JSON list of C-alpha atoms in Angstrom, two decimals:
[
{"chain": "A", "resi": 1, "resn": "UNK", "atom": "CA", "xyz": [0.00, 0.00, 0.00]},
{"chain": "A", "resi": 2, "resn": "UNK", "atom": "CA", "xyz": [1.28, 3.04, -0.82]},
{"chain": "A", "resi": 3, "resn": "UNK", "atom": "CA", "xyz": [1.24, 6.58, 0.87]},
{"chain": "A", "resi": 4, "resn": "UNK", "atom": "CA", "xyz": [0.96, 9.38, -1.13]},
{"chain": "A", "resi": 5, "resn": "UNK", "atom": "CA", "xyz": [2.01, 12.96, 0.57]},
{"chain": "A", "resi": 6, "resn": "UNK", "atom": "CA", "xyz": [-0.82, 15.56, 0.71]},
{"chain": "A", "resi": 7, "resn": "UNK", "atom": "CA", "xyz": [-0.58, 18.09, -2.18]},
{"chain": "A", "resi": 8, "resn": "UNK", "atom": "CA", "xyz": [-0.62, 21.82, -0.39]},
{"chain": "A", "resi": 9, "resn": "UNK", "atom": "CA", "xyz": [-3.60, 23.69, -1.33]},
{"chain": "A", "resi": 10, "resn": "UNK", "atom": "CA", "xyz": [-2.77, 26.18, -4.74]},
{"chain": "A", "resi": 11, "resn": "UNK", "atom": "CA", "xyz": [-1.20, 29.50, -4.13]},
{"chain": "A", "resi": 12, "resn": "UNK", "atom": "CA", "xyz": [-3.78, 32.28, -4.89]},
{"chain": "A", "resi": 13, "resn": "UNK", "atom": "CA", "xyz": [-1.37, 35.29, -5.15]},
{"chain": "A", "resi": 14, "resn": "UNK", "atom": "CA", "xyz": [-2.59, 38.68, -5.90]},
{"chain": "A", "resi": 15, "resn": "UNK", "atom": "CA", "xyz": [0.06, 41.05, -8.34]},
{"chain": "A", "resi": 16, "resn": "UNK", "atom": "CA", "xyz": [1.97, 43.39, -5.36]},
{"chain": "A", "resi": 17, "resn": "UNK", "atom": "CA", "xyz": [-0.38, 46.59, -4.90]},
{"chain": "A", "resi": 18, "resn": "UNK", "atom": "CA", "xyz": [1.67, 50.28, -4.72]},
{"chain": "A", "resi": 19, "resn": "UNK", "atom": "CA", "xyz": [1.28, 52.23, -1.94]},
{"chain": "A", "resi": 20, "resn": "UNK", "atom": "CA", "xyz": [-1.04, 54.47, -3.39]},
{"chain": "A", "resi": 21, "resn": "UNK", "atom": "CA", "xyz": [-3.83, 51.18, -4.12]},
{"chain": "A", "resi": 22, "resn": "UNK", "atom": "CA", "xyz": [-3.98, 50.85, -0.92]},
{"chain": "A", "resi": 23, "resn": "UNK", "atom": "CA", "xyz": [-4.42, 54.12, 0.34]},
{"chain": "A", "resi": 24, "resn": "UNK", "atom": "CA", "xyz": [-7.40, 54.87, -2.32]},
{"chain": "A", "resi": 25, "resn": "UNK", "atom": "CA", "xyz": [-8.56, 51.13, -1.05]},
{"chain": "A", "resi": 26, "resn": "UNK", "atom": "CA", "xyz": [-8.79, 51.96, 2.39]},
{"chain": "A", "resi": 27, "resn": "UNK", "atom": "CA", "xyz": [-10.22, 55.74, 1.41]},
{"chain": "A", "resi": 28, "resn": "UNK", "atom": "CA", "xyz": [-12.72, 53.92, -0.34]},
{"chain": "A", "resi": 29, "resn": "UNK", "atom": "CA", "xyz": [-13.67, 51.33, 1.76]},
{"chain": "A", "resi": 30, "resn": "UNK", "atom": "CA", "xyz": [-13.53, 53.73, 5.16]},
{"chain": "A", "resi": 31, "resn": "UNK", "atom": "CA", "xyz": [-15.99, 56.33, 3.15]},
{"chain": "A", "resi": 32, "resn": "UNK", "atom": "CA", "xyz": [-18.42, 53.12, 2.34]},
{"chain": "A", "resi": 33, "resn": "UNK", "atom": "CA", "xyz": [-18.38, 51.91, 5.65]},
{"chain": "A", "resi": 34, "resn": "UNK", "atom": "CA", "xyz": [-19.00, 55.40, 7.05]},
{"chain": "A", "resi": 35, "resn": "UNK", "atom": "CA", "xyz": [-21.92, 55.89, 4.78]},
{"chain": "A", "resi": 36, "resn": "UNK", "atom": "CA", "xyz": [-23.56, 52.67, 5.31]},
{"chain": "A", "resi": 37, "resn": "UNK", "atom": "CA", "xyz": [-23.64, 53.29, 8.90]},
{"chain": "A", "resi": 38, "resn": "UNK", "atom": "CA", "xyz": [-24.39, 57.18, 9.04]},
{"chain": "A", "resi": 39, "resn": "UNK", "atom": "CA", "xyz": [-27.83, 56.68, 8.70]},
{"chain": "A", "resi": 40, "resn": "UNK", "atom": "CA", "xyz": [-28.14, 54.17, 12.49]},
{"chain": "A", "resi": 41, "resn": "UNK", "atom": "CA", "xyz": [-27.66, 57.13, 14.46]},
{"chain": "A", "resi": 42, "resn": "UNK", "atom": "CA", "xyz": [-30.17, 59.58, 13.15]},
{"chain": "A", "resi": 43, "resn": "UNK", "atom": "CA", "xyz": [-33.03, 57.91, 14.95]},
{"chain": "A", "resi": 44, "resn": "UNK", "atom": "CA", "xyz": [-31.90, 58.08, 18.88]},
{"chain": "A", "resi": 45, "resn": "UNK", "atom": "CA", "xyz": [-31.60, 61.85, 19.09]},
{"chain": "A", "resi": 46, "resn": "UNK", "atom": "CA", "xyz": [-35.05, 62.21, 17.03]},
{"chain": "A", "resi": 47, "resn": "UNK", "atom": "CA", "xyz": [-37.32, 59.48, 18.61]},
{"chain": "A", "resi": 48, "resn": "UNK", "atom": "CA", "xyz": [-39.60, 62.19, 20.90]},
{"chain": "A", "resi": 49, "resn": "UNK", "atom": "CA", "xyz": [-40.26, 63.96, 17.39]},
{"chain": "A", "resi": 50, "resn": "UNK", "atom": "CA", "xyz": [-40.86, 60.90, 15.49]},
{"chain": "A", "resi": 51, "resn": "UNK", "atom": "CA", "xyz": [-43.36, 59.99, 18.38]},
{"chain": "A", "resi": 52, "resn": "UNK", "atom": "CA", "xyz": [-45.41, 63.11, 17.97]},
{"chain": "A", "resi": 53, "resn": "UNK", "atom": "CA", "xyz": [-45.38, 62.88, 14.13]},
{"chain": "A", "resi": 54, "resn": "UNK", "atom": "CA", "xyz": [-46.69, 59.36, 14.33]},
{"chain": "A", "resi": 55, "resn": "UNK", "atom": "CA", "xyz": [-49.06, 60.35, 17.81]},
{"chain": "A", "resi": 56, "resn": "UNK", "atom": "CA", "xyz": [-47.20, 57.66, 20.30]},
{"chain": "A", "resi": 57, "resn": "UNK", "atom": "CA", "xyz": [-47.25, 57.92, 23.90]},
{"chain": "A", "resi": 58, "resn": "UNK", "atom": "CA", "xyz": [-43.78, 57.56, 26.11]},
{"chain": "A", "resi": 59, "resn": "UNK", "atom": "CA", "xyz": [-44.26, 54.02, 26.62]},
{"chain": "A", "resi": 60, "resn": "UNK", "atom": "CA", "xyz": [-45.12, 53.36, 23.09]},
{"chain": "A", "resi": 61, "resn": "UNK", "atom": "CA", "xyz": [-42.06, 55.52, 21.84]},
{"chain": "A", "resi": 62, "resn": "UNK", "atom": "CA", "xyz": [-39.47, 53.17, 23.73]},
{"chain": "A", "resi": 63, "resn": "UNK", "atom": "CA", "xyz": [-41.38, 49.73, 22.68]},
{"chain": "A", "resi": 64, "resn": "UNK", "atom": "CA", "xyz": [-41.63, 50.31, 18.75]},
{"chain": "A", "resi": 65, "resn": "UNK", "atom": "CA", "xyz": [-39.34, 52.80, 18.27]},
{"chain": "A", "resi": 66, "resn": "UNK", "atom": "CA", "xyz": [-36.53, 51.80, 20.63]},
{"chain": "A", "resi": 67, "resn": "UNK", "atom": "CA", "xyz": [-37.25, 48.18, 20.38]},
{"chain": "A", "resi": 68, "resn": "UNK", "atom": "CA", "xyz": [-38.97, 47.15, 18.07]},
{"chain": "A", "resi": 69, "resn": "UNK", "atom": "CA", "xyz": [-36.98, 48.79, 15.07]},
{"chain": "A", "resi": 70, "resn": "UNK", "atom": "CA", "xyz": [-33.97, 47.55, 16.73]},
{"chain": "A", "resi": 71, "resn": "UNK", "atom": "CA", "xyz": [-35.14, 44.00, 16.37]},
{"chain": "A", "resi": 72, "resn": "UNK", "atom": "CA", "xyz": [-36.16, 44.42, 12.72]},
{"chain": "A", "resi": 73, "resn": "UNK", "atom": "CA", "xyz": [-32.41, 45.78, 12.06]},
{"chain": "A", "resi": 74, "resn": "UNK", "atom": "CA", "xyz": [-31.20, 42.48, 13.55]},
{"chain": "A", "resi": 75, "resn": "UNK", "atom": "CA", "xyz": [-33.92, 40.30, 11.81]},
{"chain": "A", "resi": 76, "resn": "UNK", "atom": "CA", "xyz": [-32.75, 41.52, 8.34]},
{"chain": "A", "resi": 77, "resn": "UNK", "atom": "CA", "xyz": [-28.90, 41.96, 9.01]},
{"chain": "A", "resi": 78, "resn": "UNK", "atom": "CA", "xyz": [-28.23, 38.40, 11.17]},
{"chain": "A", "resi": 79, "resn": "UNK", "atom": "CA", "xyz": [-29.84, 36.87, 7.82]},
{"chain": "A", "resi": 80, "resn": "UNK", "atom": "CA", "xyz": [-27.96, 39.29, 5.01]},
{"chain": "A", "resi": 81, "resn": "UNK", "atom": "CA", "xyz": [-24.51, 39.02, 6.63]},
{"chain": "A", "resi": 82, "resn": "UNK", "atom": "CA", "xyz": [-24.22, 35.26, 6.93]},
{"chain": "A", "resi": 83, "resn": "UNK", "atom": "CA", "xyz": [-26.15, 34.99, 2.78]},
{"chain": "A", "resi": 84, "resn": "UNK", "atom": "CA", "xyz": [-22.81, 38.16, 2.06]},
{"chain": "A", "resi": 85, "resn": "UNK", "atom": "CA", "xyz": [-20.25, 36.24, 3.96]},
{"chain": "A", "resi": 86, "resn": "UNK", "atom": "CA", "xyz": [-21.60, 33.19, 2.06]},
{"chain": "A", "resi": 87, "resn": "UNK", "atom": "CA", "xyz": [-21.04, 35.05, -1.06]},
{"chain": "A", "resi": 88, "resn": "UNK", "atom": "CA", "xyz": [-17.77, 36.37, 0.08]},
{"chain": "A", "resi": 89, "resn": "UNK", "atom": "CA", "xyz": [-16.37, 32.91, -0.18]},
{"chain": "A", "resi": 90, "resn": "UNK", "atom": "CA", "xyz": [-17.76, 31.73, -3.25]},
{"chain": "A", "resi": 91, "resn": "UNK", "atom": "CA", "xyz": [-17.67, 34.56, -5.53]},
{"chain": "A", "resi": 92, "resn": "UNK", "atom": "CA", "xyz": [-15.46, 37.56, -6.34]},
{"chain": "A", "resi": 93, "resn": "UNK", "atom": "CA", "xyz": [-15.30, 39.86, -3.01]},
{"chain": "A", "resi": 94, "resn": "UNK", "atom": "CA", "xyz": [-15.17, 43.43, -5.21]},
{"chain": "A", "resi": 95, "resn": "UNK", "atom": "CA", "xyz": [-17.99, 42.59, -6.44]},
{"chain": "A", "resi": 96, "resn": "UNK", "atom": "CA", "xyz": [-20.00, 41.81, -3.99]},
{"chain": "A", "resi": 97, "resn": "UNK", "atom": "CA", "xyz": [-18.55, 44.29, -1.48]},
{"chain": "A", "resi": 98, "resn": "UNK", "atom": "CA", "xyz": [-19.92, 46.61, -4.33]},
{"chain": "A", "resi": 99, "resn": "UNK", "atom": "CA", "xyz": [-23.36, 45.06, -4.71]},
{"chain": "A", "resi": 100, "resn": "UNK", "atom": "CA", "xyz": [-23.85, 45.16, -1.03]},
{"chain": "A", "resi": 101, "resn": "UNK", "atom": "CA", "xyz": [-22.81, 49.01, -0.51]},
{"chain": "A", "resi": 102, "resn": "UNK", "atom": "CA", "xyz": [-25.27, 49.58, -3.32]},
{"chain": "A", "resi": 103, "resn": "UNK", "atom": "CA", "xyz": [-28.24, 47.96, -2.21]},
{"chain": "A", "resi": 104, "resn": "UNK", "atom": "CA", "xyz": [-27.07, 49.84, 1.22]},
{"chain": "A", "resi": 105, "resn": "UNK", "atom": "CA", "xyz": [-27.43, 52.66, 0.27]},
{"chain": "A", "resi": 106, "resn": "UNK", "atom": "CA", "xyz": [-30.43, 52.47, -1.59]},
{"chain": "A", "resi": 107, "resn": "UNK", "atom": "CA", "xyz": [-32.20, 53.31, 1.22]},
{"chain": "A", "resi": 108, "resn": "UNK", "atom": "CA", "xyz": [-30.50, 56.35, 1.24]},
{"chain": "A", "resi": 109, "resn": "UNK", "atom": "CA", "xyz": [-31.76, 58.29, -1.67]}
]
């Protein structure tokens, strides 16, 4: 019987990247991330005017505003992260780093 030695897994090597790639790369990417996550903010200051717009009590306010939009956030993302880290994996990251800042911000306009 004979043993055969384990082949090591393929090298995937990217070309070296100048300096200034990777600076625009992280400018990018930091500007995306800060614009994705700009918008999570907005509601704490504003949730005693968004309960007068919409006619909610105090107690009201803090369960569907405070709470229950909270929970919706983490029903949707717990879901969409593991589906984009999925994707991450199997497919080619740039583009769906680029797909997912997109449908991000969709929201936004």
């Amino acid at each position: 019987r004979s043993m055969q030695q384990p082949q090591p897994p393929p090298q995937h090597r990217q070309p070296p990247s100048t300096r200034q790639e990777r600076q625009w790369a992280l400018a990018l990417f930091s500007i995306a991330t800060i614009l994705l996550f700009a918008d999570q903010n907005l509601m704490s200051p504003n949730l005693t005017a968004i309960a007068n717009e919409f006619g909610l009590d105090d107690e009201e306010r803090d369960r569907q505003l405070g709470g229950d939009i909270s929970l919706a956030f983490f029903l949707l993302g717990a879901p969409a992260s593991f589906l984009i880290g999925f994707l991450a994996d199997t497919c080619d990251r740039a583009k769906v780093f680029g797909w997912t800042v997109f449908i991000g911000e969709m929201a936004c306009f």
